[in-house]
């Protein structure tokens, strides 16, 4: 009895979770022709859901469905025929009126006769238990037309009971969930699970990346085991993480409705479906139900050479500060990705030296096998005449949005060869480190090329005979951030001399919190407190920064606070500023610092009243609910008033994920002899040196030297000019996302986001013995353009949405010190110029015959310039003033 009761409950449960009927899927009645209406429509907008703002189109038709064969062994084994008839095209936005691209056009004119004939040829669908076994069509039909028929046929795949399973349809092999209730079945397709081969790539970093969402819900209304109505909706949405105005959405709907049934031909007898298909038409062949790739032909599009000639004027050196230069750069990259090696090489060889660096930027940023082969054939690393081009190539490699193993192998091969310039050799190794980091972030750490590069970096320390080589491998490690390199960094930080020790410490500073172990912090504590040897101030303060950034213990914080007052004069002031900045900016260490400050021995007037000119300050450039942009500046002086180190940083955060946008460090040492001053402890034997090191978008670049050695210093002082030295200059592709989507309606969609910038960072250091004054100047100029594009293509009609934002900005930091008396006078300035900000939106619908509709909107505003506070005594946030301009719009035919 218990067993019978259990079986009864199972039966009731199964019955309640399924639609009434005798089959597990749709079942057609014998000798009946089902006449239905079908439409598929697509809307494109910015996610606001306003139909009036959408572009798109609708394809509608009548559909005949008939049962040709049913297996004598079971009702759930069926062969059905599906035929589209009376195909029609129209706008989804009925308010288009006279501007409709379809007005006055017959569907046969738009689709073309051969395509229309192919669309109206029947397809066969072999269903077993409601699931597609095979899809039969005619060979050599246009892929775009076959996809539309696949989209219709896929609607007939379903099951009448609840549950989760995997199905193969036009979207690929996907996980689907069915929810059955009385005469209604809902199918939810997990589009993110679909396995289908489609081209695409993205920028893996969250700050520079995009967020995309995809949903698919199909609702079936069932009567007598067949559909009365089907409504399917697929939504694809995309937005840029750090600039959410760059967003777009595709809504694709399919509707299928039963109108009537009538008598049809009798079932074909037989046991084997193959024989039945041959009897129907021997030309039928089984093809995949999964959507196939197709490319629409571009009519009247310029060749690569013609495109380059049309934009090269925008890439002249004098025009790089304009957003139009970045627009041309991004557009040409898209064209380069479809070009062959020979075409690219021909343009490279024909260009002059003024525009060639910008062309090298674009070719390298294209990141295709052909573009890489072309640029490697063009550049001669043994030559000293093309150093600028080699450097631009390497910088473009460093900022590659989706580098592959082949690029890394190419640089490894170059490094093992010979060079005309040692600076380029160093840059190659530094960039190898950057590529290792990017590939590891994209689950590529186990690639053979990455493993070889790791060995090359770590093994280089053993073979290095010169100080310069050790610093080169440290810079590579600073980019790669290999956990295996931490023991080496500890060794060089604690036992190294001068610049090597400082560089090793700043490399450790770049590692994430999980890698800063107790062993690392013990070493940093020994360095800061000088337990084993005397260290330079720059090394000690970096060690302190590492401790305070990585979950410091109570005693670590207390010991650092107790040291204030026992340090050299300017280092006292610097460390005090660091602690005060932690408290004011509420960094993670602030809670522990506040606990320690409850002790009077650590928190008293004597300790917190130390004077000096060194400082540290962190503030916000911009702050919203989901993102923030911060800047920080810390400056350390020697006891004689000469700049020892200035460190300017800008970070961009999305929630808690940071991107180190810019770091510019100016360092100087060994200059006390010029003013007959006494060097600080541990710095008595330092050579005269000044240089600038830059980090850009998480990539450490090769440092620039102003002078090295006393004789070099004197010669440059006597022949000095105030002209700045270029740190990095070029066109960079930072945001690069491309998705090709197969919509379940059969239409093809593309979602693309690109972001590029033209950047020019210069630095200068001036030193006057006559006026007893030193001045450092760092100037950043950038032009930024971000574009997003969405298109939906049927091969005969296309709809698109393009959105974008652009700006040109400048940021200048000036530090002036007069050391004619003590305390010396210090003036710090960080200024942001007025920033024009422009947004634009373009929507269009276009027929393959050339006729189209376009709507354009443009909005401009001016963000007022300001001075940022650099001292805690002047901590009011920079006020950003927006001056909006009237919005302009236009629409019409083209």
Coordinates of N, CA and C in Angstrom, one line a residue, residues 570 573-574 577-578 612-617 633-637 645 826 828 870-873:
X570 N 62.9 66.4 7.8 CA 61.9 66.4 6.8 C 61.1 65.0 6.7
X573 N 58.3 65.2 9.2 CA 57.1 65.9 8.7 C 56.4 65.0 7.7
X574 N 57.1 64.3 6.9 CA 56.5 63.5 5.8 C 55.7 62.4 6.5
X577 N 52.6 63.6 8.0 CA 51.6 63.9 7.0 C 50.9 62.7 6.4
X578 N 51.7 61.6 6.3 CA 51.1 60.3 5.9 C 50.1 59.8 6.9
X612 N 58.2 71.3 8.9 CA 58.9 70.9 7.7 C 58.0 71.2 6.5
X613 N 58.6 70.9 5.4 CA 57.9 71.2 4.1 C 57.4 70.0 3.4
X614 N 57.8 68.8 3.8 CA 57.4 67.6 3.1 C 55.9 67.4 3.5
X615 N 55.2 66.8 2.6 CA 53.7 66.7 2.7 C 53.2 65.4 2.0
X616 N 51.9 65.1 2.4 CA 51.2 64.0 1.7 C 49.7 64.4 1.8
X617 N 49.0 64.3 0.6 CA 47.6 64.6 0.6 C 46.9 63.8 -0.5
X633 N 49.2 63.3 -3.8 CA 50.5 63.8 -4.0 C 51.3 63.8 -2.7
X634 N 52.5 63.1 -2.7 CA 53.3 63.2 -1.5 C 54.7 63.7 -2.0
X635 N 55.3 64.6 -1.2 CA 56.6 65.2 -1.6 C 57.5 65.0 -0.4
X636 N 58.7 64.5 -0.6 CA 59.7 64.4 0.4 C 60.9 65.2 0.0
X637 N 61.3 66.1 1.0 CA 62.5 66.9 0.7 C 63.7 66.4 1.6
X645 N 61.9 63.5 -3.5 CA 60.9 62.7 -4.4 C 59.6 63.4 -4.3
X826 N 58.0 76.8 0.0 CA 57.5 75.8 -1.0 C 56.2 76.3 -1.5
X828 N 53.2 74.7 -4.1 CA 52.7 73.5 -4.8 C 51.4 73.9 -5.5
X870 N 46.5 70.6 -2.2 CA 47.6 69.7 -2.1 C 48.2 69.7 -0.7
X871 N 47.5 70.5 0.2 CA 47.9 70.5 1.6 C 46.7 70.2 2.5
X872 N 46.9 69.6 3.6 CA 45.8 69.4 4.6 C 45.3 70.7 5.1
X873 N 46.1 71.8 5.1 CA 45.6 73.1 5.5 C 44.6 73.7 4.6

